[in-house]
Each structure stands twice: as C-alpha cells, then as structure tokens.
mmCIF file of C-alpha atoms in Angstrom:
data_model
loop_
_atom_site.group_PDB
_atom_site.id
_atom_site.type_symbol
_atom_site.label_atom_id
_atom_site.label_comp_id
_atom_site.label_asym_id
_atom_site.label_seq_id
_atom_site.Cartn_x
_atom_site.Cartn_y
_atom_site.Cartn_z
ATOM 1 C CA UNK A 1 -1.710 4.794 -26.411
ATOM 2 C CA UNK A 2 -3.235 1.687 -25.040
ATOM 3 C CA UNK A 3 -4.210 1.664 -21.243
ATOM 4 C CA UNK A 4 -1.456 -0.177 -19.498
ATOM 5 C CA UNK A 5 -2.951 -3.916 -18.236
ATOM 6 C CA UNK A 6 -4.032 -4.429 -14.429
ATOM 7 C CA UNK A 7 -1.637 -6.106 -12.221
ATOM 8 C CA UNK A 8 -3.295 -9.384 -11.005
ATOM 9 C CA UNK A 9 -2.649 -10.748 -7.486
ATOM 10 C CA UNK A 10 -3.916 -14.151 -6.506
ATOM 11 C CA UNK A 11 -4.532 -14.717 -2.873
ATOM 12 C CA UNK A 12 -4.799 -18.360 -1.550
ATOM 13 C CA UNK A 13 -5.894 -18.846 1.629
ATOM 14 C CA UNK A 14 -4.404 -22.457 2.855
ATOM 15 C CA UNK A 15 -4.818 -24.753 6.003
ATOM 16 C CA UNK A 16 -2.988 -27.677 5.957
ATOM 17 C CA UNK A 17 -3.281 -27.751 2.363
ATOM 18 C CA UNK A 18 0.652 -28.956 1.109
ATOM 19 C CA UNK A 19 -0.613 -31.791 -0.939
ATOM 20 C CA UNK A 20 -2.477 -29.836 -3.450
ATOM 21 C CA UNK A 21 -0.263 -26.475 -3.369
ATOM 22 C CA UNK A 22 2.594 -27.346 -5.286
ATOM 23 C CA UNK A 23 0.354 -28.708 -8.766
ATOM 24 C CA UNK A 24 -1.972 -25.669 -8.195
ATOM 25 C CA UNK A 25 0.749 -23.285 -8.040
ATOM 26 C CA UNK A 26 2.428 -24.447 -11.049
ATOM 27 C CA UNK A 27 -0.999 -24.360 -13.029
ATOM 28 C CA UNK A 28 -1.312 -20.689 -11.871
ATOM 29 C CA UNK A 29 2.163 -19.550 -13.272
ATOM 30 C CA UNK A 30 0.943 -21.395 -16.449
ATOM 31 C CA UNK A 31 -2.355 -19.707 -16.782
ATOM 32 C CA UNK A 32 -1.747 -16.220 -15.248
ATOM 33 C CA UNK A 33 2.053 -15.535 -15.811
ATOM 34 C CA UNK A 34 3.314 -12.605 -14.338
ATOM 35 C CA UNK A 35 0.486 -12.696 -11.310
ATOM 36 C CA UNK A 36 1.483 -12.130 -8.103
ATOM 37 C CA UNK A 37 0.714 -15.111 -5.645
ATOM 38 C CA UNK A 38 0.049 -14.807 -2.029
ATOM 39 C CA UNK A 39 -0.089 -17.702 -0.169
ATOM 40 C CA UNK A 40 -1.725 -17.292 3.579
ATOM 41 C CA UNK A 41 -0.994 -20.030 5.795
ATOM 42 C CA UNK A 42 -3.636 -20.152 8.411
ATOM 43 C CA UNK A 43 -1.962 -21.802 11.106
ATOM 44 C CA UNK A 44 -1.097 -24.904 9.118
ATOM 45 C CA UNK A 45 0.728 -27.743 11.154
ATOM 46 C CA UNK A 46 1.534 -29.671 7.929
ATOM 47 C CA UNK A 47 4.183 -28.440 5.251
ATOM 48 C CA UNK A 48 2.285 -25.692 3.952
ATOM 49 C CA UNK A 49 4.514 -22.942 5.191
ATOM 50 C CA UNK A 50 7.675 -24.434 3.710
ATOM 51 C CA UNK A 51 6.382 -23.039 0.562
ATOM 52 C CA UNK A 52 7.777 -19.994 1.895
ATOM 53 C CA UNK A 53 11.152 -21.097 0.443
ATOM 54 C CA UNK A 54 9.919 -20.287 -2.855
ATOM 55 C CA UNK A 55 11.059 -16.992 -4.044
ATOM 56 C CA UNK A 56 8.014 -16.583 -6.299
ATOM 57 C CA UNK A 57 5.567 -16.581 -3.676
ATOM 58 C CA UNK A 58 4.827 -14.298 -0.802
ATOM 59 C CA UNK A 59 3.780 -16.156 2.236
ATOM 60 C CA UNK A 60 2.012 -14.604 5.161
ATOM 61 C CA UNK A 61 1.649 -16.942 8.174
ATOM 62 C CA UNK A 62 -0.649 -16.836 11.028
ATOM 63 C CA UNK A 63 0.788 -18.156 13.943
ATOM 64 C CA UNK A 64 -2.410 -20.113 14.726
ATOM 65 C CA UNK A 65 -5.799 -20.606 12.770
ATOM 66 C CA UNK A 66 -7.851 -17.210 12.418
ATOM 67 C CA UNK A 67 -10.326 -18.219 9.824
ATOM 68 C CA UNK A 68 -10.711 -18.314 6.368
ATOM 69 C CA UNK A 69 -11.982 -14.983 5.869
ATOM 70 C CA UNK A 70 -9.021 -13.122 8.102
ATOM 71 C CA UNK A 71 -7.097 -15.202 5.735
ATOM 72 C CA UNK A 72 -8.805 -13.312 2.927
ATOM 73 C CA UNK A 73 -8.421 -9.984 4.657
ATOM 74 C CA UNK A 74 -4.716 -10.542 5.318
ATOM 75 C CA UNK A 75 -4.137 -11.593 1.484
ATOM 76 C CA UNK A 76 -6.021 -8.011 0.504
ATOM 77 C CA UNK A 77 -3.904 -5.984 2.458
ATOM 78 C CA UNK A 78 -0.864 -7.465 1.406
ATOM 79 C CA UNK A 79 -1.400 -7.759 -2.382
ATOM 80 C CA UNK A 80 -0.398 -4.860 -4.908
ATOM 81 C CA UNK A 81 -2.622 -6.170 -7.828
ATOM 82 C CA UNK A 82 -5.132 -3.860 -9.397
ATOM 83 C CA UNK A 83 -7.400 -6.798 -9.371
ATOM 84 C CA UNK A 84 -7.553 -9.678 -6.975
ATOM 85 C CA UNK A 85 -8.260 -13.148 -7.825
ATOM 86 C CA UNK A 86 -9.528 -15.265 -4.640
ATOM 87 C CA UNK A 87 -9.579 -19.132 -4.927
ATOM 88 C CA UNK A 88 -9.634 -22.147 -2.754
ATOM 89 C CA UNK A 89 -5.996 -23.948 -2.508
ATOM 90 C CA UNK A 90 -7.503 -27.359 -1.949
ATOM 91 C CA UNK A 91 -7.968 -28.338 -5.657
ATOM 92 C CA UNK A 92 -11.525 -27.394 -6.094
ATOM 93 C CA UNK A 93 -11.277 -24.193 -8.238
ATOM 94 C CA UNK A 94 -9.361 -24.625 -11.727
ATOM 95 C CA UNK A 95 -6.825 -22.113 -12.773
ATOM 96 C CA UNK A 96 -7.752 -22.556 -16.043
ATOM 97 C CA UNK A 97 -10.962 -20.660 -15.378
ATOM 98 C CA UNK A 98 -9.249 -17.536 -14.060
ATOM 99 C CA UNK A 99 -8.442 -16.123 -17.674
ATOM 100 C CA UNK A 100 -12.555 -16.392 -18.013
ATOM 101 C CA UNK A 101 -13.340 -14.656 -15.022
ATOM 102 C CA UNK A 102 -10.542 -11.824 -16.257
ATOM 103 C CA UNK A 103 -12.374 -11.495 -19.383
ATOM 104 C CA UNK A 104 -15.921 -11.158 -18.035
ATOM 105 C CA UNK A 105 -14.036 -8.354 -15.872
ATOM 106 C CA UNK A 106 -13.429 -6.464 -18.579
ATOM 107 C CA UNK A 107 -16.946 -6.139 -19.598
ATOM 108 C CA UNK A 108 -17.080 -3.616 -16.927
ATOM 109 C CA UNK A 109 -17.805 -5.804 -13.905
ATOM 110 C CA UNK A 110 -16.653 -4.717 -10.413
ATOM 111 C CA UNK A 111 -16.822 -8.361 -9.258
ATOM 112 C CA UNK A 112 -16.730 -11.524 -11.092
ATOM 113 C CA UNK A 113 -17.621 -14.720 -9.261
ATOM 114 C CA UNK A 114 -17.210 -18.492 -10.308
ATOM 115 C CA UNK A 115 -20.458 -19.836 -10.150
ATOM 116 C CA UNK A 116 -20.385 -23.466 -9.641
ATOM 117 C CA UNK A 117 -22.800 -25.536 -11.223
ATOM 118 C CA UNK A 118 -25.114 -28.299 -9.767
ATOM 119 C CA UNK A 119 -22.887 -31.136 -10.340
ATOM 120 C CA UNK A 120 -20.191 -29.067 -8.374
ATOM 121 C CA UNK A 121 -22.194 -29.170 -5.002
ATOM 122 C CA UNK A 122 -20.487 -31.444 -2.258
ATOM 123 C CA UNK A 123 -23.591 -33.311 -1.530
ATOM 124 C CA UNK A 124 -27.651 -32.943 -2.120
ATOM 125 C CA UNK A 125 -27.854 -31.054 1.357
ATOM 126 C CA UNK A 126 -25.395 -28.533 0.582
ATOM 127 C CA UNK A 127 -26.921 -27.930 -2.909
ATOM 128 C CA UNK A 128 -30.444 -27.445 -1.282
ATOM 129 C CA UNK A 129 -28.779 -24.627 1.145
ATOM 130 C CA UNK A 130 -27.009 -22.908 -1.496
ATOM 131 C CA UNK A 131 -29.944 -22.605 -3.718
ATOM 132 C CA UNK A 132 -32.070 -21.098 -0.420
ATOM 133 C CA UNK A 133 -29.490 -18.641 0.053
ATOM 134 C CA UNK A 134 -29.281 -17.673 -3.664
ATOM 135 C CA UNK A 135 -33.017 -17.318 -3.796
ATOM 136 C CA UNK A 136 -33.342 -15.335 -0.482
ATOM 137 C CA UNK A 137 -30.294 -13.158 -1.326
ATOM 138 C CA UNK A 138 -31.507 -12.251 -4.632
ATOM 139 C CA UNK A 139 -35.229 -11.393 -2.939
ATOM 140 C CA UNK A 140 -33.269 -8.980 -1.065
ATOM 141 C CA UNK A 141 -31.297 -7.254 -3.362
ATOM 142 C CA UNK A 142 -33.345 -7.664 -6.193
ATOM 143 C CA UNK A 143 -30.811 -9.011 -8.306
ATOM 144 C CA UNK A 144 -30.301 -12.346 -9.504
ATOM 145 C CA UNK A 145 -27.588 -14.125 -7.423
ATOM 146 C CA UNK A 146 -26.259 -17.231 -8.867
ATOM 147 C CA UNK A 147 -23.901 -18.060 -6.223
ATOM 148 C CA UNK A 148 -23.589 -16.392 -2.980
ATOM 149 C CA UNK A 149 -20.918 -18.574 -1.412
ATOM 150 C CA UNK A 150 -18.637 -19.170 -4.055
ATOM 151 C CA UNK A 151 -14.924 -18.560 -2.664
ATOM 152 C CA UNK A 152 -13.635 -18.255 -6.407
ATOM 153 C CA UNK A 153 -13.902 -14.826 -7.603
ATOM 154 C CA UNK A 154 -12.020 -11.513 -9.291
ATOM 155 C CA UNK A 155 -12.601 -8.388 -7.798
ATOM 156 C CA UNK A 156 -11.528 -4.789 -8.032
ATOM 157 C CA UNK A 157 -8.891 -4.370 -5.322
ATOM 158 C CA UNK A 158 -9.578 -0.631 -4.400
ATOM 159 C CA UNK A 159 -13.436 -1.551 -4.271
ATOM 160 C CA UNK A 160 -12.808 -4.665 -1.830
ATOM 161 C CA UNK A 161 -10.674 -2.942 0.209
ATOM 162 C CA UNK A 162 -13.229 -0.363 1.229
ATOM 163 C CA UNK A 163 -15.432 -3.205 2.816
ATOM 164 C CA UNK A 164 -12.647 -5.147 4.725
ATOM 165 C CA UNK A 165 -14.016 -3.556 7.998
ATOM 166 C CA UNK A 166 -17.225 -5.317 7.286
ATOM 167 C CA UNK A 167 -15.928 -8.749 6.532
ATOM 168 C CA UNK A 168 -16.008 -11.632 8.950
ATOM 169 C CA UNK A 169 -13.121 -13.739 10.143
ATOM 170 C CA UNK A 170 -15.035 -16.888 9.398
ATOM 171 C CA UNK A 171 -16.215 -18.875 6.134
ATOM 172 C CA UNK A 172 -19.140 -16.263 5.376
ATOM 173 C CA UNK A 173 -16.794 -13.424 3.622
ATOM 174 C CA UNK A 174 -18.240 -14.259 0.024
ATOM 175 C CA UNK A 175 -21.731 -13.817 1.521
ATOM 176 C CA UNK A 176 -20.745 -10.368 3.050
ATOM 177 C CA UNK A 177 -18.603 -9.001 0.267
ATOM 178 C CA UNK A 178 -21.684 -9.733 -2.393
ATOM 179 C CA UNK A 179 -24.340 -7.957 -0.552
ATOM 180 C CA UNK A 180 -21.988 -5.030 0.168
ATOM 181 C CA UNK A 181 -21.279 -4.483 -3.561
ATOM 182 C CA UNK A 182 -24.732 -4.911 -4.220
ATOM 183 C CA UNK A 183 -25.718 -2.345 -1.509
ATOM 184 C CA UNK A 184 -23.087 -0.104 -3.159
ATOM 185 C CA UNK A 185 -24.176 -0.153 -6.574
ATOM 186 C CA UNK A 186 -21.186 -1.880 -7.902
ATOM 187 C CA UNK A 187 -21.739 -4.536 -10.921
ATOM 188 C CA UNK A 188 -21.484 -8.021 -10.350
ATOM 189 C CA UNK A 189 -21.329 -10.765 -12.716
ATOM 190 C CA UNK A 190 -21.102 -14.606 -12.879
ATOM 191 C CA UNK A 191 -18.958 -17.102 -14.931
ATOM 192 C CA UNK A 192 -20.364 -20.626 -14.811
ATOM 193 C CA UNK A 193 -17.601 -23.067 -13.289
ATOM 194 C CA UNK A 194 -17.160 -26.545 -12.501
ATOM 195 C CA UNK A 195 -15.749 -27.045 -9.103
ATOM 196 C CA UNK A 196 -13.808 -30.455 -8.456
ATOM 197 C CA UNK A 197 -13.979 -32.310 -5.039
ATOM 198 C CA UNK A 198 -11.782 -30.849 -2.558
ATOM 199 C CA UNK A 199 -8.434 -32.677 -1.443
ATOM 200 C CA UNK A 200 -8.096 -33.373 2.096
ATOM 201 C CA UNK A 201 -10.764 -33.144 4.816
ATOM 202 C CA UNK A 202 -13.249 -30.142 4.721
ATOM 203 C CA UNK A 203 -12.844 -27.774 7.340
ATOM 204 C CA UNK A 204 -16.444 -27.092 7.314
ATOM 205 C CA UNK A 205 -19.046 -28.736 9.870
ATOM 206 C CA UNK A 206 -22.661 -28.542 7.933
ATOM 207 C CA UNK A 207 -24.802 -28.412 10.946
ATOM 208 C CA UNK A 208 -22.730 -25.749 12.516
ATOM 209 C CA UNK A 209 -21.777 -23.493 9.867
ATOM 210 C CA UNK A 210 -25.054 -23.929 7.789
ATOM 211 C CA UNK A 211 -26.931 -22.241 11.027
ATOM 212 C CA UNK A 212 -24.313 -19.683 10.801
ATOM 213 C CA UNK A 213 -24.678 -19.019 7.328
ATOM 214 C CA UNK A 214 -28.348 -18.572 7.744
ATOM 215 C CA UNK A 215 -27.864 -16.133 10.807
ATOM 216 C CA UNK A 216 -25.525 -14.079 8.658
ATOM 217 C CA UNK A 217 -27.767 -14.055 5.731
ATOM 218 C CA UNK A 218 -30.461 -12.301 8.091
ATOM 219 C CA UNK A 219 -27.621 -10.168 9.490
ATOM 220 C CA UNK A 220 -26.357 -9.170 6.050
ATOM 221 C CA UNK A 221 -30.355 -8.641 5.013
ATOM 222 C CA UNK A 222 -30.468 -6.217 7.655
ATOM 223 C CA UNK A 223 -27.224 -4.506 6.752
ATOM 224 C CA UNK A 224 -28.460 -4.453 3.137
ATOM 225 C CA UNK A 225 -31.946 -2.974 3.450
ATOM 226 C CA UNK A 226 -33.536 -3.548 6.975
ATOM 227 C CA UNK A 227 -37.037 -2.057 5.923
ATOM 228 C CA UNK A 228 -36.963 -5.200 3.599
ATOM 229 C CA UNK A 229 -37.043 -7.530 6.883
ATOM 230 C CA UNK A 230 -39.076 -5.259 9.540
ATOM 231 C CA UNK A 231 -41.733 -3.883 7.162
ATOM 232 C CA UNK A 232 -43.408 -7.203 6.493
ATOM 233 C CA UNK A 233 -43.120 -7.933 9.981
ATOM 234 C CA UNK A 234 -44.604 -4.943 10.914
ATOM 235 C CA UNK A 235 -47.149 -5.411 8.366
ATOM 236 C CA UNK A 236 -48.037 -9.154 9.617
ATOM 237 C CA UNK A 237 -48.416 -7.468 13.093
ATOM 238 C CA UNK A 238 -50.678 -5.077 12.182
ATOM 239 C CA UNK A 239 -52.960 -7.620 10.116
ATOM 240 C CA UNK A 240 -53.031 -9.770 12.821
ATOM 241 C CA UNK A 241 -53.796 -7.129 15.333
ATOM 242 C CA UNK A 242 -56.561 -5.990 12.919
ATOM 243 C CA UNK A 243 -58.042 -9.452 12.392
ATOM 244 C CA UNK A 244 -58.284 -9.951 15.860
ATOM 245 C CA UNK A 245 -59.850 -6.695 16.822
ATOM 246 C CA UNK A 246 -62.622 -7.324 14.040
ATOM 247 C CA UNK A 247 -63.276 -10.622 15.486
ATOM 248 C CA UNK A 248 -63.668 -9.336 19.164
ATOM 249 C CA UNK A 249 -65.753 -6.400 18.089
ATOM 250 C CA UNK A 250 -68.165 -8.879 16.145
ATOM 251 C CA UNK A 251 -68.315 -11.543 19.019
ATOM 252 C CA UNK A 252 -67.915 -9.481 22.234
ATOM 253 C CA UNK A 253 -68.193 -5.904 20.852
ATOM 254 C CA UNK A 254 -64.928 -4.699 22.689
ATOM 255 C CA UNK A 255 -61.257 -3.779 21.764
ATOM 256 C CA UNK A 256 -58.887 -6.202 23.458
ATOM 257 C CA UNK A 257 -55.614 -5.750 25.413
ATOM 258 C CA UNK A 258 -54.335 -8.266 22.658
ATOM 259 C CA UNK A 259 -55.308 -6.101 19.577
ATOM 260 C CA UNK A 260 -53.569 -3.033 21.497
ATOM 261 C CA UNK A 261 -50.676 -5.037 22.054
ATOM 262 C CA UNK A 262 -50.503 -6.352 18.409
ATOM 263 C CA UNK A 263 -50.910 -2.745 17.141
ATOM 264 C CA UNK A 264 -48.082 -1.421 19.206
ATOM 265 C CA UNK A 265 -45.745 -4.369 18.644
ATOM 266 C CA UNK A 266 -46.406 -3.352 14.675
ATOM 267 C CA UNK A 267 -45.594 0.424 15.238
ATOM 268 C CA UNK A 268 -42.327 -0.468 17.222
ATOM 269 C CA UNK A 269 -41.259 -2.873 14.625
ATOM 270 C CA UNK A 270 -41.447 -0.291 11.838
ATOM 271 C CA UNK A 271 -39.891 2.310 13.567
ATOM 272 C CA UNK A 272 -37.024 -0.361 14.225
ATOM 273 C CA UNK A 273 -36.730 -0.820 10.575
ATOM 274 C CA UNK A 274 -36.871 3.014 9.761
ATOM 275 C CA UNK A 275 -34.039 3.649 12.347
ATOM 276 C CA UNK A 276 -32.056 0.745 11.263
ATOM 277 C CA UNK A 277 -32.126 2.007 7.622
ATOM 278 C CA UNK A 278 -30.807 5.300 8.593
ATOM 279 C CA UNK A 279 -28.008 3.592 10.721
ATOM 280 C CA UNK A 280 -27.066 1.025 7.530
ATOM 281 C CA UNK A 281 -26.996 4.416 5.483
ATOM 282 C CA UNK A 282 -24.344 5.913 7.801
ATOM 283 C CA UNK A 283 -22.610 2.388 8.108
ATOM 284 C CA UNK A 284 -21.985 2.443 4.394
ATOM 285 C CA UNK A 285 -21.150 6.187 4.011
ATOM 286 C CA UNK A 286 -17.371 5.612 4.871
ATOM 287 C CA UNK A 287 -17.157 2.592 2.457
ATOM 288 C CA UNK A 288 -18.359 4.495 -0.427
ATOM 289 C CA UNK A 289 -15.862 7.110 -0.235
#
C-alpha cells in the first residue's frame, strides 16, 4: 500500500503586494492543486487584506508590520501541512518551480532551496554580497551553500517548527534556518531557479540591511560553531605575542608587558570559545528533540 502523499502548505508573507497576489494565487492553484495557501498580511495599507474574502485562502493579518521573519513564523505556526513552501508574494518566484522543489525533496532532503542564478540578482552589489555570504557560510559549515538568503524553499514542517525560537523577525530568517539545519545535521538540497524582478517597491534598504546581514552571519557563525571563530582569533593573538616576544628578546633581552597582554588575550579568547561551544550545544538540545 503506497504511503499517503504529504500535505503541502504554501506560506506567502505579504506587505502591500495586492498588485501581484491575484495572478500569483491563480498560478499556485494551477501548479499545486489541493495545497493549503496561507497569506500573511504584514500590516499592509493597500488592498492586500481584501483577499481575505477569498474562501480558498487562509489569511492572517498583523495590525502593523512585524517584519518578514515574524510573518514567516506566523504562517508556520498556522500551517497544517507536512511540507511548508515559503515564497515571496511580489512576483519574484515562479510557482512553476514548486513541483521541481518537491521532486528534489523526495530524494530525502529535509529542506530544498531555490538557488537563484547570477541573472536573478537585483544589482551587481547584491550579487557580490550574496556571493560573499555563500562562501563564508560554506567555509563555516563545511558544506557547499549555493544560496544562503533565498526566501524560496520547501521544508519539512516538523523540523522547521523546532527552530522557530531561533528565527529573527526581520529579513534574515533564510540565513538562520539554513545554518540551524546544517548545525543539526539535516540534509539541505538546492534547485536552480530564475527569480524575476519584483513588482512594486522593495522593502530592503541595501546599506542598512547589508550590514545587518553581515552581523547576523557572524552571529549565526558563533551559534553554529563558535570555536571556528574564536580559535583563529586566539591563534592570531598567540602568534603575535610569540613573534613580539622573540623580537624583544633578541633586541632588548626581556619579556615585555605587550607580549604578556597578547598571550593572556589569546588564552581568554580560547576559553570564551570553549564555553560558547558548550552553550551552543545546550542551545540546540531542545530543538533536536
């Protein structure tokens, strides 16, 4: 007897996306018939919330904007499906790619990400930034990460909900959930996609959100494996202290306060890394249950 097909829930975080939602929902119904569709209206002041009149869509309305990550979490909590599909409601993501994500999912992955090609990047600066994020995250995890920040992904609902407490309310939920899955040993796959230019004005502010993304990557790096950050810093300080000691011993025949400071800092940083590593292990214990 074949296993029953998993139920699909599609979560659409939306803020002032009324212009693109009607054709998007029509395409979703054609591409994934029978899927549960949840529209999370994140404090829109246009006609987005009027789609609540459509009986085939579950609409969750925030009285004011709580952020993209908060909308994702609200959708995940309300979804009843076995597999959650997250995608933008601004027309960037093509519903025709969902069957490809789900087909990849059946190969045994816990999460499948739509990896944007180079022609999908909104600007050269954003392409360079995303490339930097991908390389840094790949270095930290030891796995090839093709698109760290893509918001188009299919994921096992039970695994995703374990990490809701880690997800921020802003735009960086894809970064956080990707690092959490790698940290917990859940397989992550990628399907190449082409993302179109968004319809309407972007809610991203490149400089502010770029700096925020970098800070979050370092934060997630310390959550993923703190020693990968603390140990090189400690080694650099120890090497500097040793080099300075050799220099002062040869030229002045003495051990200076600067060498002692560098050696002490190296030991303190290493101890901080070891303690952080233990805290990280405890932090993920509840999520792994």
